[in-house]
Short mmCIF file of C-alpha atoms in Angstrom, two decimals:
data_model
loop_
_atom_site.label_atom_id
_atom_site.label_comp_id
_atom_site.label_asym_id
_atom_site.label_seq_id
_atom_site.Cartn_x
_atom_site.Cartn_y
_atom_site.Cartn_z
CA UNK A 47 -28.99 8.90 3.66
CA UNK A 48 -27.74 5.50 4.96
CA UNK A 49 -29.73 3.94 8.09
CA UNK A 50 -29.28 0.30 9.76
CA UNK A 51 -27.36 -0.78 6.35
CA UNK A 52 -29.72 0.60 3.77
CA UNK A 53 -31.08 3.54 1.95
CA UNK A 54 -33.32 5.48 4.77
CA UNK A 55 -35.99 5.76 2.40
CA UNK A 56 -36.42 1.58 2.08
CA UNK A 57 -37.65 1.49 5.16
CA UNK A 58 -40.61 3.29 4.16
CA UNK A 59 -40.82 1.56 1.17
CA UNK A 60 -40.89 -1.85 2.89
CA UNK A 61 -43.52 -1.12 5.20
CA UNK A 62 -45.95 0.40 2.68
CA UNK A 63 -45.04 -2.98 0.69
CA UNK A 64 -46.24 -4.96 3.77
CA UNK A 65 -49.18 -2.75 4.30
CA UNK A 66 -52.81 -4.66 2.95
CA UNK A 67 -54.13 -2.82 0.49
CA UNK A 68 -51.38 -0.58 -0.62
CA UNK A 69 -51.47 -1.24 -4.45
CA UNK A 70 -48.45 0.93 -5.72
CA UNK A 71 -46.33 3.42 -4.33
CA UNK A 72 -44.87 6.28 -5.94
CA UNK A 73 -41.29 8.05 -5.01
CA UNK A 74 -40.80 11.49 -5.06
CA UNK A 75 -36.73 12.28 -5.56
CA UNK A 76 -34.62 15.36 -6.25
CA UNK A 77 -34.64 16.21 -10.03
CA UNK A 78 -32.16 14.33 -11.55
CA UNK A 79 -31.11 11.70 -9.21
CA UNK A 80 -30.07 8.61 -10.56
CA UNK A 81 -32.67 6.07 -8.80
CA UNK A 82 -31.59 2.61 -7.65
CA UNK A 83 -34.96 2.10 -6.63
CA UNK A 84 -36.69 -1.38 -7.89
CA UNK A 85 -39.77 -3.33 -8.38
CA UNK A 86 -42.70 -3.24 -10.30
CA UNK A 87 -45.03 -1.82 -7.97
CA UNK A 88 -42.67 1.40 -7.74
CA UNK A 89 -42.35 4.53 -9.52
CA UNK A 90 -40.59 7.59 -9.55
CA UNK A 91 -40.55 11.01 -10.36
CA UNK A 92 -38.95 14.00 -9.99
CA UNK A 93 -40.09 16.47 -6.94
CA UNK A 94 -40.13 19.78 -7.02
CA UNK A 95 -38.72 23.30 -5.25
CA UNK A 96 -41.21 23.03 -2.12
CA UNK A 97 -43.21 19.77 -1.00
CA UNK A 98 -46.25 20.49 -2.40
CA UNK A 99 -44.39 20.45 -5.74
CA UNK A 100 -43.20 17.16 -5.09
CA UNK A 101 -46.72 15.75 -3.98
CA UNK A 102 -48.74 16.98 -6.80
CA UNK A 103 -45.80 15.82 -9.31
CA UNK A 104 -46.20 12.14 -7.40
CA UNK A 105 -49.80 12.44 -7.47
CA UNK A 106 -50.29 12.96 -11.09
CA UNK A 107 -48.83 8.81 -11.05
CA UNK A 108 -52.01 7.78 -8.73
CA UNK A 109 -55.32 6.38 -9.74
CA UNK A 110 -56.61 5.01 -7.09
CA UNK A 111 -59.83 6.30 -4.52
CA UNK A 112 -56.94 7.18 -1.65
CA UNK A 113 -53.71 8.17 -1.16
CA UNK A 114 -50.77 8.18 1.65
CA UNK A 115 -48.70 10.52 1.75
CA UNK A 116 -45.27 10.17 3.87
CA UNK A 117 -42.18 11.58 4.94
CA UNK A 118 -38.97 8.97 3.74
CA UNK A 119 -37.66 10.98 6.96
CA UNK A 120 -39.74 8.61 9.45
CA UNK A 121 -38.48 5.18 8.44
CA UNK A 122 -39.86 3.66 11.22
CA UNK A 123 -43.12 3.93 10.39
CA UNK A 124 -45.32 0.37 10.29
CA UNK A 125 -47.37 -1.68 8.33
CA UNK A 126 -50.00 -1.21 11.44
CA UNK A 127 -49.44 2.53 11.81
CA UNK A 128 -50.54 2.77 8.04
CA UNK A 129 -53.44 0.29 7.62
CA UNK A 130 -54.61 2.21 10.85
CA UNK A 131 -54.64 5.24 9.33
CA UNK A 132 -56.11 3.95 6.05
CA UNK A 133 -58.88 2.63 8.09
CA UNK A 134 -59.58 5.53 10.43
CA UNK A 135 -60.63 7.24 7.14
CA UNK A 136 -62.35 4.82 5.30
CA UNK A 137 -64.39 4.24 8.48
CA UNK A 138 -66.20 8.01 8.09
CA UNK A 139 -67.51 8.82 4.13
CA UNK A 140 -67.59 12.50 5.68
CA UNK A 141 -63.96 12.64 6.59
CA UNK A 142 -61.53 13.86 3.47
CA UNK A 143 -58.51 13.08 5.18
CA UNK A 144 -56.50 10.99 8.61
CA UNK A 145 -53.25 11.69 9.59
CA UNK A 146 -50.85 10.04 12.18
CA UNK A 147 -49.94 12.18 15.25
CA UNK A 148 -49.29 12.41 18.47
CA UNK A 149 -50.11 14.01 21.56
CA UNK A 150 -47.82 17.03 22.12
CA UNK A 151 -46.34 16.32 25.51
CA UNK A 152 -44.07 19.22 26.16
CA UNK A 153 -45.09 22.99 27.62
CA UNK A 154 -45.95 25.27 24.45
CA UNK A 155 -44.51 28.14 24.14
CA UNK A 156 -45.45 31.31 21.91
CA UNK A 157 -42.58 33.91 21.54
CA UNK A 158 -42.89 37.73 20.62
CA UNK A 159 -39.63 38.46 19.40
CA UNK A 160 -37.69 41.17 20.98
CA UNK A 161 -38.62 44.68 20.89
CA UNK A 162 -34.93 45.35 19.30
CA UNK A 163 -32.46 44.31 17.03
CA UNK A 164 -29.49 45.61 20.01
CA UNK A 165 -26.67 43.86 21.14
CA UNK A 166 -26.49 42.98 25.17
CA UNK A 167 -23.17 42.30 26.61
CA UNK A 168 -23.45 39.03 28.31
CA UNK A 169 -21.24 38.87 31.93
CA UNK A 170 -17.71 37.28 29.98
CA UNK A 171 -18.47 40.35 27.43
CA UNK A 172 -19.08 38.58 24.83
CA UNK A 173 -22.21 40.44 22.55
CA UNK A 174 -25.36 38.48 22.74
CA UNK A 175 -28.44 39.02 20.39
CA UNK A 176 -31.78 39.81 22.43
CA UNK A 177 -33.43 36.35 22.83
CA UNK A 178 -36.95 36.38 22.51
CA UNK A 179 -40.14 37.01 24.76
CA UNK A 180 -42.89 34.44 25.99
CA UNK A 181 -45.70 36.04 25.20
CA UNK A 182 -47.95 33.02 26.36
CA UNK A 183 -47.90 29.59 27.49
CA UNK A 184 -50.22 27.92 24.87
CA UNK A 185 -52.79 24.75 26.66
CA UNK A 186 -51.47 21.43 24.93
CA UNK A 187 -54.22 19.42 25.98
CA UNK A 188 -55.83 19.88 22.30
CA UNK A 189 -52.60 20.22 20.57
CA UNK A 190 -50.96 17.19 18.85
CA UNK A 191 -48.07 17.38 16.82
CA UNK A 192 -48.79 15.94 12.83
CA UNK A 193 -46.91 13.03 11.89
CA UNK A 194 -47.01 11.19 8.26
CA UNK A 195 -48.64 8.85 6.82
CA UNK A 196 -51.78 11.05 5.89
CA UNK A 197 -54.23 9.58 3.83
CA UNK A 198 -56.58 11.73 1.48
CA UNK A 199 -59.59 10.92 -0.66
CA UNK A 200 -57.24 11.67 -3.92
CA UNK A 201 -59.76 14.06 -4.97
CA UNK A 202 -59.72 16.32 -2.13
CA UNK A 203 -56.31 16.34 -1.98
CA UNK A 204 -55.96 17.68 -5.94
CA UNK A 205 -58.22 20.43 -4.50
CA UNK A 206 -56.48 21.38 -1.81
CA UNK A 207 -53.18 21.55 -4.18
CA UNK A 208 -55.08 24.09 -6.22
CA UNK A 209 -55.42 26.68 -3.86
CA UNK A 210 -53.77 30.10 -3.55
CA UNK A 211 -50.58 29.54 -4.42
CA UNK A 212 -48.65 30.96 -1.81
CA UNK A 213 -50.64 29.15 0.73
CA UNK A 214 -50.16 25.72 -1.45
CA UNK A 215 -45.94 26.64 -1.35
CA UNK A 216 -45.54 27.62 2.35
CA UNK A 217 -47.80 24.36 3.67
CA UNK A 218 -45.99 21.82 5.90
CA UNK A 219 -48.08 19.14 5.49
CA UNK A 220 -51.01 18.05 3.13
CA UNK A 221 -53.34 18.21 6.12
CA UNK A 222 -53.20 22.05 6.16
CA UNK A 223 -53.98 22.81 2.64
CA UNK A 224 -57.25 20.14 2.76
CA UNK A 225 -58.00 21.71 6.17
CA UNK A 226 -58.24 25.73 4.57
CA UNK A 227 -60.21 24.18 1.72
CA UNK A 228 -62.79 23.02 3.93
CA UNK A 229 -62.34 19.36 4.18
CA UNK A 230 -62.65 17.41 7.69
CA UNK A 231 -59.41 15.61 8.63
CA UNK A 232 -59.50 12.74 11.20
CA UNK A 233 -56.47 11.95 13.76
CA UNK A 234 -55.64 8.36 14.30
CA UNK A 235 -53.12 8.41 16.92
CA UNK A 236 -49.40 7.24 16.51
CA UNK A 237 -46.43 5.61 18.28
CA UNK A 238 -44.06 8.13 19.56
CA UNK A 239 -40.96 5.68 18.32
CA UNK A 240 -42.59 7.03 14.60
CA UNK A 241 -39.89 9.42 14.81
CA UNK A 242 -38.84 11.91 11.78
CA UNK A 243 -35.12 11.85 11.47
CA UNK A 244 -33.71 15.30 11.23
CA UNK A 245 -30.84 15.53 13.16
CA UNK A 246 -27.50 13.18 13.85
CA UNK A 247 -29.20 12.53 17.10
CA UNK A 248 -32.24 11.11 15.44
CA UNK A 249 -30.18 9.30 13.14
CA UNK A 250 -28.90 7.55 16.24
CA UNK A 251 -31.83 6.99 17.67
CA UNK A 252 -33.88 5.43 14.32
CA UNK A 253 -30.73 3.21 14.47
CA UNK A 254 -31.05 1.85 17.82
CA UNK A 255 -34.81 1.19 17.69
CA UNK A 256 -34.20 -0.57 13.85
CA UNK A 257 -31.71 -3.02 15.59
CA UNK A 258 -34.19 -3.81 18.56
CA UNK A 259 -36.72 -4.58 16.52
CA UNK A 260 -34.50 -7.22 14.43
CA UNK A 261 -33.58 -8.72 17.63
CA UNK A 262 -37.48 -9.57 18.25
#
């Protein structure tokens, strides 16, 4: 996907470059995708059906004490943001992981969903579906909503990825899976312009915050 003139995921890619004490990075791209991605600190492989497929597959290729993991759908992410979280973990021996996020900042919501499958006839007549029930306003003061990077002591994260399987194939993020194997996982708080592009409207908006920071 295109953004600001370039691949989306060389954003990522040059801010991990920038980042002190990032030593390689490792691509994870759909199997058989012809890769115009250079340099000699870069390698790719092929990722798999889910994302924990495509992690472990990446993080065969790593060797080193720690590992970030993130999402080539935030390309605004910083060198800051990421030496930040590096250190946030590095700072506790105890700690197995730190991820980037944010506090959540909207009313939470949990649904029930409706007691039927009928049909309702809205007031122009047209059928509606049965829309769903709040069953309870959730408190967001301890909620925060994950972001990427999330760094891992590489061996606790190989753990984690050898859980149950189902659990391993149905986790979001790598924070979960080293969470239900009993690791401790810091958060290191993010910018909210760290932004995961997955809609045309995000797309716009990566685009506009790209071209005011090049007018810095």
């Amino acid at each position: 996907m295109p953004l600001a003139g370039r691949p989306m995921v060389e954003w990522s890619i040059a801010a991990l470059r920038a980042a002190a004490g990032v030593r390689s990075i490792v691509v994870a791209c759909p199997p058989g995708h012809v890769h115009h991605l250079g340099g000699h600190d870069l390698g790719v492989v092929d990722g798999g059906a889910t994302r924990a497929q495509s992690v472990a597959n990446a993080l065969a290729a790593v060797g080193t004490e720690l590992v970030a993991i993130h999402d080539a759908a935030r390309p605004l992410v910083t060198p800051e943001l990421i030496e930040g979280v590096v250190a946030t973990l590095a700072a506790d021996p105890e700690a197995d992981g730190a991820i980037a996020a944010t506090p959540v900042t909207d009313t939470i919501k949990r649904v029930a969903p409706p007691p039927r499958a009928e049909r309702v006839v809205g007031s122009h007549h047209d059928p509606v579906l049965n829309r769903p029930l709040v069953a309870e306003t959730v408190d967001r003061g301890a909620l925060w909503a994950a972001q990427t990077p999330q760094v891992f002591r590489v061996e606790a994260l190989r753990r984690a990825l050898e859980a149950e399987p189902a659990q391993v194939q149905s986790a979001t993020d790598e924070a979960t899976l080293v969470e239900a194997a009993g690791g401790r996982v810091l958060i290191h708080p993010s910018p909210p312009e760290n932004l995961k592009v997955t809609t045309p409207l995000d797309l716009g908006l990566a685009e506009l915050l790209l071209a005011e920071r090049s007018a810095e």
